[in-house]
Coordinates of C-alpha atoms and ligand atoms in Angstrom, one line a residue:
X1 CA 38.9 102.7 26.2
X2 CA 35.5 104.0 25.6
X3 CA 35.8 107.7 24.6
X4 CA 32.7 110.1 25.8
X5 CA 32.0 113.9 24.7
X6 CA 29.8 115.8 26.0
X7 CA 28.8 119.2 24.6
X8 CA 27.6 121.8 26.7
X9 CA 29.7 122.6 29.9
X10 CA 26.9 124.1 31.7
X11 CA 25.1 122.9 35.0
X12 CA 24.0 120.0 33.4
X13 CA 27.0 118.8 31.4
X14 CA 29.6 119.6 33.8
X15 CA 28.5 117.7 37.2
X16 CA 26.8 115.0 34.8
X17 CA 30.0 114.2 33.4
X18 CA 32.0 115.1 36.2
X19 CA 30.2 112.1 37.9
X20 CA 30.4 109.5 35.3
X21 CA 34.4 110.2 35.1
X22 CA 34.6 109.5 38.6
X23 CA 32.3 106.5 38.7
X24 CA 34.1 104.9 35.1
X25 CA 37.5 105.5 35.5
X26 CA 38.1 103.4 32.3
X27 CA 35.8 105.8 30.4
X28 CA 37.9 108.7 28.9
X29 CA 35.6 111.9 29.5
X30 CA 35.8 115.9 27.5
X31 CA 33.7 118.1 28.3
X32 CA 33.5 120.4 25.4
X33 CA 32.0 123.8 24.9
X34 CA 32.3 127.5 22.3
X35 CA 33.0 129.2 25.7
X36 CA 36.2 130.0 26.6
X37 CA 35.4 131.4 29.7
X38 CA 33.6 128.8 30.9
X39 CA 36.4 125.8 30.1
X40 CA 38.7 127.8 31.3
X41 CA 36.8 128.1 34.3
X42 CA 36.5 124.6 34.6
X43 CA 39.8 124.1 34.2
X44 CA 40.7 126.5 37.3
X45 CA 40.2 126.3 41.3
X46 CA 37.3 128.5 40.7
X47 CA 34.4 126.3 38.6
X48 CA 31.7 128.3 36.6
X49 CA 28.5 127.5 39.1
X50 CA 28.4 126.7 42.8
X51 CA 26.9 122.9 43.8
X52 CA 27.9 122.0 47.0
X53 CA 30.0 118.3 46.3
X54 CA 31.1 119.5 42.6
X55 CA 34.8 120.8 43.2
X56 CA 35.5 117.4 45.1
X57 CA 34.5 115.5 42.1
X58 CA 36.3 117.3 39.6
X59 CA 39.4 117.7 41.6
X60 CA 39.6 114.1 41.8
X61 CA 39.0 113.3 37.9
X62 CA 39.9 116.1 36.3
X63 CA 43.7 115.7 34.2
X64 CA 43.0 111.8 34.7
X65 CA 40.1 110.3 32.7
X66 CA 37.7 114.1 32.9
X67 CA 39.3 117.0 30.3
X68 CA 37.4 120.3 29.8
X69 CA 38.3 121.6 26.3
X70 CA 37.4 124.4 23.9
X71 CA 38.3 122.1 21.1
X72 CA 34.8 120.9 20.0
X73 CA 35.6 118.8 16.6
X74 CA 38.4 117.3 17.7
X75 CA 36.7 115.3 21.0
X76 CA 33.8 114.8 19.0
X77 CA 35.7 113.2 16.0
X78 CA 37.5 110.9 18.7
X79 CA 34.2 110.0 20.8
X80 CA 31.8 107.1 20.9
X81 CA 29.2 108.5 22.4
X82 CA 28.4 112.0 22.1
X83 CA 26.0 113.7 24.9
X84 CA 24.3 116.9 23.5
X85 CA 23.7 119.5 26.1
X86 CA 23.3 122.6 24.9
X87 CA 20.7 125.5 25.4
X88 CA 17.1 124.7 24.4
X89 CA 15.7 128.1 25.8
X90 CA 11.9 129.7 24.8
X91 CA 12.2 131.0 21.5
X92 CA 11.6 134.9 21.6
X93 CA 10.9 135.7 18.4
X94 CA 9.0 133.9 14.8
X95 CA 7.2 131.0 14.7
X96 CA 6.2 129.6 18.6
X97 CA 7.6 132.6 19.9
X98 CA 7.4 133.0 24.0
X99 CA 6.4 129.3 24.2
X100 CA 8.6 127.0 21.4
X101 CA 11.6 125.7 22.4
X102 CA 14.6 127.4 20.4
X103 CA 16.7 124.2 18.9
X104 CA 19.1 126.5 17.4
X105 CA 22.0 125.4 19.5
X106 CA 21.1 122.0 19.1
X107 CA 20.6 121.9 15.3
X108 CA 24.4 123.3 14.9
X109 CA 25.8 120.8 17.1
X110 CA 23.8 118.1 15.3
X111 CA 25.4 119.6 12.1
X112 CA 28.9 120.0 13.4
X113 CA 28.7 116.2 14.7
X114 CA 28.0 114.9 11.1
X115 CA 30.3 117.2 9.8
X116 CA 33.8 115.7 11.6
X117 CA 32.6 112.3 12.4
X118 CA 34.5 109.8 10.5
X119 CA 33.1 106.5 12.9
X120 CA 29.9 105.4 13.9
X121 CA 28.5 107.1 17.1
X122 CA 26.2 107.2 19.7
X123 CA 24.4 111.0 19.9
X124 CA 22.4 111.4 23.4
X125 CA 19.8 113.9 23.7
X126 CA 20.7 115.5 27.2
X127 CA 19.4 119.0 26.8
X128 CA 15.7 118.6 27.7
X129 CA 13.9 119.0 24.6
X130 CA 10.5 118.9 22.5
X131 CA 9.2 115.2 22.2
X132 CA 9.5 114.4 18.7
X133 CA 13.0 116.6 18.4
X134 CA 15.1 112.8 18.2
X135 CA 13.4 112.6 14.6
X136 CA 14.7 116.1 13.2
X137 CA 17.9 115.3 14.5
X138 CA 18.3 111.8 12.9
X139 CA 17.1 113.4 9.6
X140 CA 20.0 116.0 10.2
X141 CA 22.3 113.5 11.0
X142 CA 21.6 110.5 8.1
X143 CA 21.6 113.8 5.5
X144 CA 25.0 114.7 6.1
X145 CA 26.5 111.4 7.2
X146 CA 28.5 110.2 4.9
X147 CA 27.6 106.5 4.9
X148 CA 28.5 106.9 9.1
X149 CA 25.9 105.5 11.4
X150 CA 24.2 107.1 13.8
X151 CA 22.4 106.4 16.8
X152 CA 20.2 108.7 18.7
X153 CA 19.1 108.1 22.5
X154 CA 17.1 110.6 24.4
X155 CA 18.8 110.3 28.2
X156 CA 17.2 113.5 29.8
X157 CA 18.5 114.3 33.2
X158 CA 16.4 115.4 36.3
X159 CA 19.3 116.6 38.6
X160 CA 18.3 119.8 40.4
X161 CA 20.5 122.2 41.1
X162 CA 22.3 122.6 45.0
X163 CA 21.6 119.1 45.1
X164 CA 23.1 117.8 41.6
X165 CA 25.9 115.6 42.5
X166 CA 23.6 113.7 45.5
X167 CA 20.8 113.3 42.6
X168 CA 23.2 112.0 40.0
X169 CA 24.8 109.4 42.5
X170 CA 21.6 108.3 43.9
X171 CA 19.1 109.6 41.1
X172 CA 15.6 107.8 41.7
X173 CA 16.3 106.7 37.9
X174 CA 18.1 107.0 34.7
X175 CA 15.8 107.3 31.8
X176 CA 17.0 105.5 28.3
X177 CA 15.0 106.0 25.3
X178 CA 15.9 104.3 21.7
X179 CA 14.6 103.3 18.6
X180 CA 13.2 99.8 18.5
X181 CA 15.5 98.1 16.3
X182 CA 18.3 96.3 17.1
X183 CA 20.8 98.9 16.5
X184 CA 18.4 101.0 18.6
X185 CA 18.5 98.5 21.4
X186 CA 22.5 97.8 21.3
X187 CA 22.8 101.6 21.7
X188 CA 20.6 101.5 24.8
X189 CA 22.9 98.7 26.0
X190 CA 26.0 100.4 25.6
X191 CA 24.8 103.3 27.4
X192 CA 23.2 101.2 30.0
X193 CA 26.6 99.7 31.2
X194 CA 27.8 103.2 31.5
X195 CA 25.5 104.1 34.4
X196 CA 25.3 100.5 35.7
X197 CA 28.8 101.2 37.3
X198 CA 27.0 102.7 39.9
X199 CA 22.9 102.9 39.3
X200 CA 20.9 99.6 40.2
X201 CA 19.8 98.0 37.0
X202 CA 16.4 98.0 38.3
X203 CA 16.9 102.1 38.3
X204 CA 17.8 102.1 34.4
X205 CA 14.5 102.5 32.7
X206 CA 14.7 102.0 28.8
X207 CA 11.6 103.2 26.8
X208 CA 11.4 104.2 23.4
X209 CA 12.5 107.8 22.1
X210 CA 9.4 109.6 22.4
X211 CA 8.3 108.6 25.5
X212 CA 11.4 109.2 27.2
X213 CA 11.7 112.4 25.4
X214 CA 8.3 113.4 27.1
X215 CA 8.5 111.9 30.5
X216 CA 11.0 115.0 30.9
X217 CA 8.9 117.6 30.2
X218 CA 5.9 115.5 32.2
X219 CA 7.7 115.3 35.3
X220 CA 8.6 119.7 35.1
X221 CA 5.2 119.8 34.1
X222 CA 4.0 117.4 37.6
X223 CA 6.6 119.2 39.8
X224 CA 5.5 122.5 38.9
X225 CA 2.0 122.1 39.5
X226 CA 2.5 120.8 42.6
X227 CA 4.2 124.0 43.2
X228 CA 1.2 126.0 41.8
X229 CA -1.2 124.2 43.4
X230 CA 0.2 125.1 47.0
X231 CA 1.0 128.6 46.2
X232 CA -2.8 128.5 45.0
X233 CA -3.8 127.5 48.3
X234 CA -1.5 129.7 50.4
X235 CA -4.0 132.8 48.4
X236 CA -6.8 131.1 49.9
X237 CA -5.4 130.4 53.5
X238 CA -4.6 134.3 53.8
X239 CA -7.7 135.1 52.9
X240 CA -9.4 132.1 55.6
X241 CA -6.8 132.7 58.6
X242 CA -5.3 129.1 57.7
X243 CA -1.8 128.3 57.5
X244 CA -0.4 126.8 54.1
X245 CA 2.3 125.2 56.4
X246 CA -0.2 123.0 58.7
X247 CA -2.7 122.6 55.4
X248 CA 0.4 121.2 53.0
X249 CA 1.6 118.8 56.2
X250 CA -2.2 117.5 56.4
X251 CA -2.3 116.7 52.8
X252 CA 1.2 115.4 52.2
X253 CA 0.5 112.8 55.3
X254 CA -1.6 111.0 52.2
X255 CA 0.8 108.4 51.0
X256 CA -1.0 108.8 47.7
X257 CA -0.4 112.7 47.6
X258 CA 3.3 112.7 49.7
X259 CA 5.0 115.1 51.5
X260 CA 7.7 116.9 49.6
X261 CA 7.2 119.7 47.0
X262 CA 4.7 121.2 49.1
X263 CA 6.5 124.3 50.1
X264 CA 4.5 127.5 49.4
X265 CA 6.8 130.1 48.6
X266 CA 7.0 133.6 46.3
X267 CA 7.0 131.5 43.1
X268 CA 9.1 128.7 41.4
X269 CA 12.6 129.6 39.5
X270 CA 15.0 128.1 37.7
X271 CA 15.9 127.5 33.9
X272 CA 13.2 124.8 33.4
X273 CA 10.0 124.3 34.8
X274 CA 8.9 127.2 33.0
X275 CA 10.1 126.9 29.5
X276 CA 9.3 123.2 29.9
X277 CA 6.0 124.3 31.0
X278 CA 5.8 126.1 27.7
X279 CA 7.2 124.1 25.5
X280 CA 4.8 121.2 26.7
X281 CA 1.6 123.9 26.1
X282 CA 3.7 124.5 22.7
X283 CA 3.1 121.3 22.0
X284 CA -0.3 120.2 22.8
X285 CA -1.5 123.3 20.9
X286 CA 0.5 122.2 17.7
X287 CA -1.1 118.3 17.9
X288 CA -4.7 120.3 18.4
X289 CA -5.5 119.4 22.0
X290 CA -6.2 123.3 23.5
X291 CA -7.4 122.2 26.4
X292 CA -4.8 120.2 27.5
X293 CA -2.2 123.1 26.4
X294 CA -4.8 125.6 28.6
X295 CA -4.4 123.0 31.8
X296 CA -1.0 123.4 31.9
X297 CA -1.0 127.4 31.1
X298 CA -2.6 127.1 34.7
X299 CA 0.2 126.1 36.2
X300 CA 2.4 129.5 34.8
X301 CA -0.2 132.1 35.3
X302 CA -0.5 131.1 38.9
X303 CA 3.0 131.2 39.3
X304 CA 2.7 134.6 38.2
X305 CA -0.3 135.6 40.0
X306 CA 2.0 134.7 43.2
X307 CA 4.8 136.4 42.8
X308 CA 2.5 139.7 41.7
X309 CA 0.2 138.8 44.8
X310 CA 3.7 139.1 46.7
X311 CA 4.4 142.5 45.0
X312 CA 1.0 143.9 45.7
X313 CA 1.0 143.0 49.3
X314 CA 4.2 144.8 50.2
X315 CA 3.2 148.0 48.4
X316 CA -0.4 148.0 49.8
X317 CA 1.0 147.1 53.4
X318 CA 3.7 150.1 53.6
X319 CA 1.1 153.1 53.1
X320 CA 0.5 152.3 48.8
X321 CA 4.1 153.2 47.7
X322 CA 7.7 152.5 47.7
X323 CA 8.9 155.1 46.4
X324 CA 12.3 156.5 47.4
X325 CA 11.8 154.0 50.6
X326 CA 15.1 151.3 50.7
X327 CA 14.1 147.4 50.7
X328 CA 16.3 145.0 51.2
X329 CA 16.1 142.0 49.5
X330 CA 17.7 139.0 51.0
X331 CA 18.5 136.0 48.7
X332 CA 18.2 136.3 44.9
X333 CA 19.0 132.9 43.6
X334 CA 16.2 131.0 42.4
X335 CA 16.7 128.5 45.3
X336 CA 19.5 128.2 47.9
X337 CA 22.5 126.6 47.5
X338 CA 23.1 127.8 44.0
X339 CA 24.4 130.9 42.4
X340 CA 21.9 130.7 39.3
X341 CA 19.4 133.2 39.1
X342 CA 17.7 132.3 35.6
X343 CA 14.2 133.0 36.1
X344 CA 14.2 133.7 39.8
X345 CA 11.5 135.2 40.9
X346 CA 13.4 137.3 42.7
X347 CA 13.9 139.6 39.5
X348 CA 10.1 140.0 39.4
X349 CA 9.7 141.2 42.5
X350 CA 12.9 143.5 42.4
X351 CA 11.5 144.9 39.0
X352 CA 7.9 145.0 40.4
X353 CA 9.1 146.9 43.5
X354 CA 11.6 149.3 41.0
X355 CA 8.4 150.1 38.9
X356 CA 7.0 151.5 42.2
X357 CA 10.2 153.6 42.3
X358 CA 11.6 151.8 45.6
X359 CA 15.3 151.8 46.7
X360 CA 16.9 148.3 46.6
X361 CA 20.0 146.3 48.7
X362 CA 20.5 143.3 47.4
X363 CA 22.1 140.6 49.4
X364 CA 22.6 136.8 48.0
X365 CA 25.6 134.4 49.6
X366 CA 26.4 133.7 46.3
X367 CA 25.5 136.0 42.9
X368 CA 27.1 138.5 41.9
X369 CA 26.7 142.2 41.6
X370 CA 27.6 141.6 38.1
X371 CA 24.7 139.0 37.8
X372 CA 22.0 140.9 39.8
X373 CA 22.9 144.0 37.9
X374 CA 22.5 142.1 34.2
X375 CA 19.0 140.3 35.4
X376 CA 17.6 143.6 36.5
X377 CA 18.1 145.0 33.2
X378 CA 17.5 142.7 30.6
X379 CA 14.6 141.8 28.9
X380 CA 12.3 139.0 29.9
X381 CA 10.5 137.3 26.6
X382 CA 7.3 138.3 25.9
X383 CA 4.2 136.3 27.4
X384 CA 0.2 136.6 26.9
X385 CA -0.8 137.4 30.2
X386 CA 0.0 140.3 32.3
X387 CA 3.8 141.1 33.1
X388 CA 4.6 143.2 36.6
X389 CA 7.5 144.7 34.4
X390 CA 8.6 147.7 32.0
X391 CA 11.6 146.9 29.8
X392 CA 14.5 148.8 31.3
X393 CA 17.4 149.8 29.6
X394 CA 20.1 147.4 29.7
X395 CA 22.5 149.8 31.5
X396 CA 23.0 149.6 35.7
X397 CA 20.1 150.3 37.7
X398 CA 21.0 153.3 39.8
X399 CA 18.5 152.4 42.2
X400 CA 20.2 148.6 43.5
X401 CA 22.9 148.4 45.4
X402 CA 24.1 145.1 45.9
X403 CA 26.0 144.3 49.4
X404 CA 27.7 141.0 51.0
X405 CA 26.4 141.2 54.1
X406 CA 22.6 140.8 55.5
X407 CA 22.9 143.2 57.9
X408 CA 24.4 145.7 55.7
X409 CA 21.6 145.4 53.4
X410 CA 19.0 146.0 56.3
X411 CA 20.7 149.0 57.7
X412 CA 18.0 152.1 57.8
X413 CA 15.5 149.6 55.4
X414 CA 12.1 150.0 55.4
X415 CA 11.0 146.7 54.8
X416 CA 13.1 143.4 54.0
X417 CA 11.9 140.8 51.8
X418 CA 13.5 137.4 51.8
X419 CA 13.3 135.3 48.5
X420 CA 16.1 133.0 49.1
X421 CA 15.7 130.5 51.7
X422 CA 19.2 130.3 52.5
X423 CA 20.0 128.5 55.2
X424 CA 21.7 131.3 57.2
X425 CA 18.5 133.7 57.3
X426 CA 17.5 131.3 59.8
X427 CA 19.7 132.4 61.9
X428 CA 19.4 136.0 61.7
X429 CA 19.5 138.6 64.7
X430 CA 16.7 140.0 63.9
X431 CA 16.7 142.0 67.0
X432 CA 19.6 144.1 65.6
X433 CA 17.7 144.0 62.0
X434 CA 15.2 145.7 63.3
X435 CA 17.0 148.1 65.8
X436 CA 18.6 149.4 62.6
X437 CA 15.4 149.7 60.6
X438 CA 13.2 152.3 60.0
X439 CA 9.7 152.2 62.0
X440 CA 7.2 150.7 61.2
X441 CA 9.5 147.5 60.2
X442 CA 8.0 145.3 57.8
X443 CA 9.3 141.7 57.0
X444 CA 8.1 139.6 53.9
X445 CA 8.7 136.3 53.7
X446 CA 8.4 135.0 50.6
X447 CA 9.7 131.3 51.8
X448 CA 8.6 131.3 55.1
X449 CA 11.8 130.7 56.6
X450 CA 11.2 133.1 59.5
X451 CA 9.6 132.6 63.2
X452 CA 6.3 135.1 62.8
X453 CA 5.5 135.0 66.1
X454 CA 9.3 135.7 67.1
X455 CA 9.2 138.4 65.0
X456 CA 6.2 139.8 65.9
X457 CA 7.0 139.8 69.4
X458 CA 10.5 141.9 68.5
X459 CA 8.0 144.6 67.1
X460 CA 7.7 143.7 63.3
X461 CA 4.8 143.9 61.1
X462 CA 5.0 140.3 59.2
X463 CA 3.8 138.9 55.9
X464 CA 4.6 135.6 55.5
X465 CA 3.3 133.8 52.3
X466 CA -0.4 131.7 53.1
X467 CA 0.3 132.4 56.8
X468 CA -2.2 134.0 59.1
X469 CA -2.1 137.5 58.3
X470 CA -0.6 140.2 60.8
X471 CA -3.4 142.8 62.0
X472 CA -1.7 145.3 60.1
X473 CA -2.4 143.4 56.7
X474 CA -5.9 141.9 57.8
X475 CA -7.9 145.1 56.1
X476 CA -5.5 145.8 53.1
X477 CA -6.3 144.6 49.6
X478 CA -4.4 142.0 48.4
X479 CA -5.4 141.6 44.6
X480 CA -2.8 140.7 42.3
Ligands
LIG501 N1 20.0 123.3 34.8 C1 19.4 122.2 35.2 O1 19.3 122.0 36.4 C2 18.9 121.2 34.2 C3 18.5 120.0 34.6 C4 18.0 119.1 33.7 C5 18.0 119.4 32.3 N2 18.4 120.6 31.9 C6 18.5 120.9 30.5 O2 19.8 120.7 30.0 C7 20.2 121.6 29.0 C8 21.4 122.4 29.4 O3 21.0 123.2 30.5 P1 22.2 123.9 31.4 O4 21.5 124.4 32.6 O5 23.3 123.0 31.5 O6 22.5 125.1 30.4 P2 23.8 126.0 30.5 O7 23.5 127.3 29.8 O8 24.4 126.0 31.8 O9 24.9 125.2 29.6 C9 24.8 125.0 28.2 C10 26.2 125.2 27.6 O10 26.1 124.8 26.2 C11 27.1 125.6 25.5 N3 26.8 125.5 24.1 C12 25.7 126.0 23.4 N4 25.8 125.7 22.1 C13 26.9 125.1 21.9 C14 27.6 124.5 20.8 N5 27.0 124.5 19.6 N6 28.8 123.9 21.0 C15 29.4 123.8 22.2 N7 28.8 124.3 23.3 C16 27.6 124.9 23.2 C17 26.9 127.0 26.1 O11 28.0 127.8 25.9 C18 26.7 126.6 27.6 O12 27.9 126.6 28.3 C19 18.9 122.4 28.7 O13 18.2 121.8 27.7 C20 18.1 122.3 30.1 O14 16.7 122.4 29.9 C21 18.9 121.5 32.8
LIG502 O1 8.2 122.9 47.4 C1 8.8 123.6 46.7 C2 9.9 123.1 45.9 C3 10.5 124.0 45.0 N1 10.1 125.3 44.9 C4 10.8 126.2 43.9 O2 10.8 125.6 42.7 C5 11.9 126.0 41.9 C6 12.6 124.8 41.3 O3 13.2 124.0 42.3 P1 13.9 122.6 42.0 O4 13.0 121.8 41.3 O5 14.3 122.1 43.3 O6 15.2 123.0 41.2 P2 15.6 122.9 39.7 O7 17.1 122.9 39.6 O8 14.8 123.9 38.9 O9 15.1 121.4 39.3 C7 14.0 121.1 38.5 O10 14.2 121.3 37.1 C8 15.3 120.5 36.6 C9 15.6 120.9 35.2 O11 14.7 120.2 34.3 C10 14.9 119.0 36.8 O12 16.0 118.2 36.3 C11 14.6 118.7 38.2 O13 14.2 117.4 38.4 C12 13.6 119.7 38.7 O14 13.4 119.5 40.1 C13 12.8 126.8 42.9 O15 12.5 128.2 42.6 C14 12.3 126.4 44.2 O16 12.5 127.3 45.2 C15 9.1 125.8 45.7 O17 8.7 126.9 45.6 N2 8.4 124.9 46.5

C-alpha cells in the first residue's frame, strides 16, 4: 500500500488530503501536524475550519485509509511520498522583511524529513512558495541524507476556500513540476497516478520545477489584479454616475476578458494573494527587474486605496466623525462561506473606523469572538505605503462587541457596513433594521449585496461600492 504524509493540517492539507483518501482508498493517508489542537480537532465532530462538503469527506475516510496525528517522525519515516504544507507567511523582520516569504517552517520540516527518513521518498512542495525554493530544499535534503534519495516535486494547489472540496474534485488542473531526469520524471509519474483516480489525464499538467513553482504565484498575481482592476474602476464609476456592476458585465461579455472575478467589492482577503503578491515583487526586485516588481506593487496599493476609500467615505458621509457613534459590521470573514479571517479586509476597516473612535457590533455566521477580538489587536507587518492603522495593544478592544445575530448588531446603530457577502444578508428585513436604527440611517456596502433602490425607498442613505452615489454622498469628498 502506498503510504502518503502530509505535513501541515491546515486549510490546505486537511481537505487536500481528505480528498485524496477518499478518492484512493488503497492509499494509506496521515495528516500530520506540531498542533495539538488542531489534530485533535480533526480528530473530533467539530473540524478546525468551516468548508461546506469537508465534514462528509472526512467522516467517511477518517479511521479507514485518512489518520490525523501529532506524531510527525513517525508517519514521515513510514511514507512514500511526503506533501509539505506548512506556513510560508511574509517575513516581518531582517532581510526581505514585509515582502519575502518566511521559509522557516519549511526549512525545519525539510530538516526533520532527512533527519528520520531511512527509504527513498518523494517530498511535494504544497505550501505555495518562492520559485527557485525546490533548489534550497534539495540542497537541505542531499546534505543530510544519508545516502537516501530524494525527490522533490513542486504540486501547488489552487483550491479556494468555501469552495475547496468542489475545486479539488473538479479542479480546472493539477499542476506537477519535476526535475528533468528520469528519476525526476518517474516521480512525476508516481504522483500522477495518484490524482488520475479521479482528474482527467488531460487535467494533469507536468512542467518542470520552476515553472510550476511560479505558475502559483502567476495565477494569485492574475487573480488579484483582476480584482484591483475592478475595484479601480468602481473609484472612477462613483465619481462618473456609472455602475461597476453594468460596466464589469459589459466587459466580462468579452470571451477574451470573461465574466467571473469581476466583483467590485471593499478589497480582496485571504492568506494569499497578498503575500503572494509580495513575495512575487520580492522576487522580481532580487533578479533586478523593478519595474516589473513596481507593476505588481500596483495591484496591493490599490487594494489598499479601496478599502481606505471605503473608510473615508463612511466618516465623511456621517457628519466627519464616528466617534462614540455604534456601527455595525456585518460579515468579517474574508469571503463567505468560511470562518478564516486572515487578512480580511474587514480588520482594516474595523481598525480604520476604531482610529476614529467609533463603537463597533460585530456580527459574522461563522468567527469567533475570540478570533475578531485577536485580529483587532494584533499587529499587521509593516508595509511602505500608507497604513489606515495604529498598533493597538494586544489586549480586548473595549470598544467591539461581538453578537450572533444581525439584528442584534444593528439595534440603535448608526450606520451598518456589510463586508461579508454572506448569503443570508440578502435576505435581511431591512425594514425592521432600520426601524431600530438611529436617524439618519446609513448602509455601506462594501460587496454590494444589497437592493439600493429598495433601500433607499425604506429611508436609508446608501453607499454601495462603484454604484451611483446617493444625493447625500454626491458633494462629500471621497479621497482616500
Ligand atoms: N489557504 C488556502 O486557501 C491556500 C490555497 C493554496 C495554497 N495555500 C498555501 O498552502 C500553505 C499552507 O496554507 P494553509 O492555509 O493550509 O495554512 P495553515 O496555517 O492553515 O496550515 C499550516 C499548518 O502547518 C503546521 N505546521 C507548521 N510548521 C510545521 C512543522 N514543522 N511540522 C508540522 N506542522 C507544521 C501549522 O501548525 C498549521 O496547522 C501556504 O503556503 C499557503 O500559501 C493556501
Ligand atoms: O470578484 C471577486 C472575487 C474575489 N474577491 C475577493 O478576493 C479574495 C480572495 O477570494 P478567493 O480567490 O475566492 O479565495 P482564496 O481562498 O483566497 O483563493 C485564492 O487564493 C488561494 C491560495 O493561494 C488560491 O489557491 C486560489 O486559487 C485563489 O482563488 C476574497 O476576499 C474575495 O472576497 C473579490 O473581491 N472580487
Amino acid at each position: 500500500m502506498v503510504k502518503i504524509c502530509c505535513i501541515g493540517a491546515g486549510y490546505v492539507g486537511g481537505p487536500t488530503m481528505a480528498v485524496i483518501a477518499l478518492k484512493c482508498p488503497k492509499i494509506e493517508v496521515a495528516v500530520v501536524d506540531i498542533s495539538v489542537p488542531r489534530i485533535n480537532a480533526w480528530n473530533s465532530d467539530q473540524l478546525p475550519i468551516y468548508e461546506p462538503g469537508l465534514e462528509d469527506v472526512v467522516k467517511e475516510c477518517r479511521g479507514r485509509n485518512l489518520f490525523f496525528s501529532t506524531d510527525v517522525e513517525k508517519h514521515v519515516f513510514e511514507a512514500d511520498i511526503v506533501f509539505v504544507s506548512v506556513n510560508t507567511p511574509t517575513k516581518t523582520r531582517g532581510l526581505g522583511a514585509g515582502k519575502a516569504a518566511d521559509l522557516t517552517y519549511w526549512e525545519s520540516a525539510a530538516r526533520m524529513i532527512a533527519d528520520v527518513s531511512k527509504s527513498d521518498k518523494i517530498v511535494v512542495e504544497k505550501s505555495t512558495v518562492p520559485v527557485k525554493t525546490a533548489e534550497a530544499i534539495e540542497k537541505i535534503l542531499t546534505h543530510n541524507s544519508k545516502g537516501i534519495k530524494f525527490q522533490i516535486l513542486s504540486n501547488p494547489e489552487f483550491l479556494a476556500e468555501g469552495t475547496a472540496i468542489k475545486d479539488l474534485f473538479n479542479p480546472d488542473r493539477v499542476l506537477i513540476g519535476g526535475r528533468e531526469t528520469p528519476e525526476g520524471q518517474k516521480a512525476i509519474q508516481t504522483l500522477k497516478e495518484v490524482y488520475a483516480h479521479w482528474v482527467p489525464e488531460d487535467q494533469i499538467l507536468t512542467t518542470n520545477l520552476w515553472s510550476a513553482e511560479l505558475s502559483k504565484l502567476a495565477a494569485n498575481a492574475f487573480l488579484a489584479q483582476r480584482i484591483s482592476s475592478v475595484n479601480a474602476m468602481s473609484a472612477l464609476c462613483e465619481a462618473t454616475g456609472a455602475d461597476v456592476t453594468q460596466v464589469s458585465f459589459a466587459v466580462g461579455k468579452d470571451s477574451r476578458i470573461g465574466p467571473k472575478f469581476l466583483n467590485a467589492s471593499v478589497g480582496f482577503g485571504g492568506s494569499c494573494f497578498q503575500k503572494d503578491i509580495l513575495n512575487l515583487v520580492y522576487i522580481c526586485e532580487c533578479n533586478g527587474l523593478p519595474e516589473v516588481a513596481e507593476y505588481w506593487k500596483q495591484v496591493i496599493k490599490i487594494n489598499d486605496y479601496q478599502k481606505n476609500r471605503f473608510v473615508n467615505r463612511l466618516v465623511s458621509s456621517m457628519f466627519n466623525t464616528v466617534a462614540t457613534k455604534k456601527i455595525a459590521i456585518l460579515g468579517f470573514a474574508f469571503k463567505k462561506d468560511t470562518g478564516d479571517t486572515r487578512e480580511t479586509p474587514a480588520i482594516d476597516v474595523c481598525k480604520g473606523l476604531l482610529g476614529d473612535k467609533a463603537r463597533l457590533s460585530i456580527y459574522d455566521p461563522q468567527v469567533t469572538e475570540d478570533q475578531i477580538q485577536r485580529d483587532l489587536s494584533m499587529k499587521k507587518f509593516d508595509w511602505d505605503h500608507p497604513l489606515h492603522l495604529q498598533p493597538m495593544s494586544p489586549t480586548t478592544v473595549k470598544q467591539v462587541g461581538v453578537v450572533w445575530d444581525a439584528y442584534e448588531a444593528t439595534k440603535d446603530a448608526h450606520g451598518l457596513c456589510i463586508l461579508t457577502e454572506w448569503d443570508e444578508f440578502k435576505k435581511l428585513d431591512f425594514q425592521r433594521i432600520y426601524d431600530n436604527m438611529q436617524k439618519p440611517a446609513f448602509v455601506f456596502d462594501g460587496r454590494n449585496v444589497v437592493n439600493v433602490d429598495k433601500l433607499r425607498e425604506i429611508g436609508f442613505i446608501v453607499y454601495s461600492i462603484g454604484k451611483p452615489l446617493d444625493a447625500w454622498l454626491k458633494d462629500l469628498p471621497a479621497v482616500a
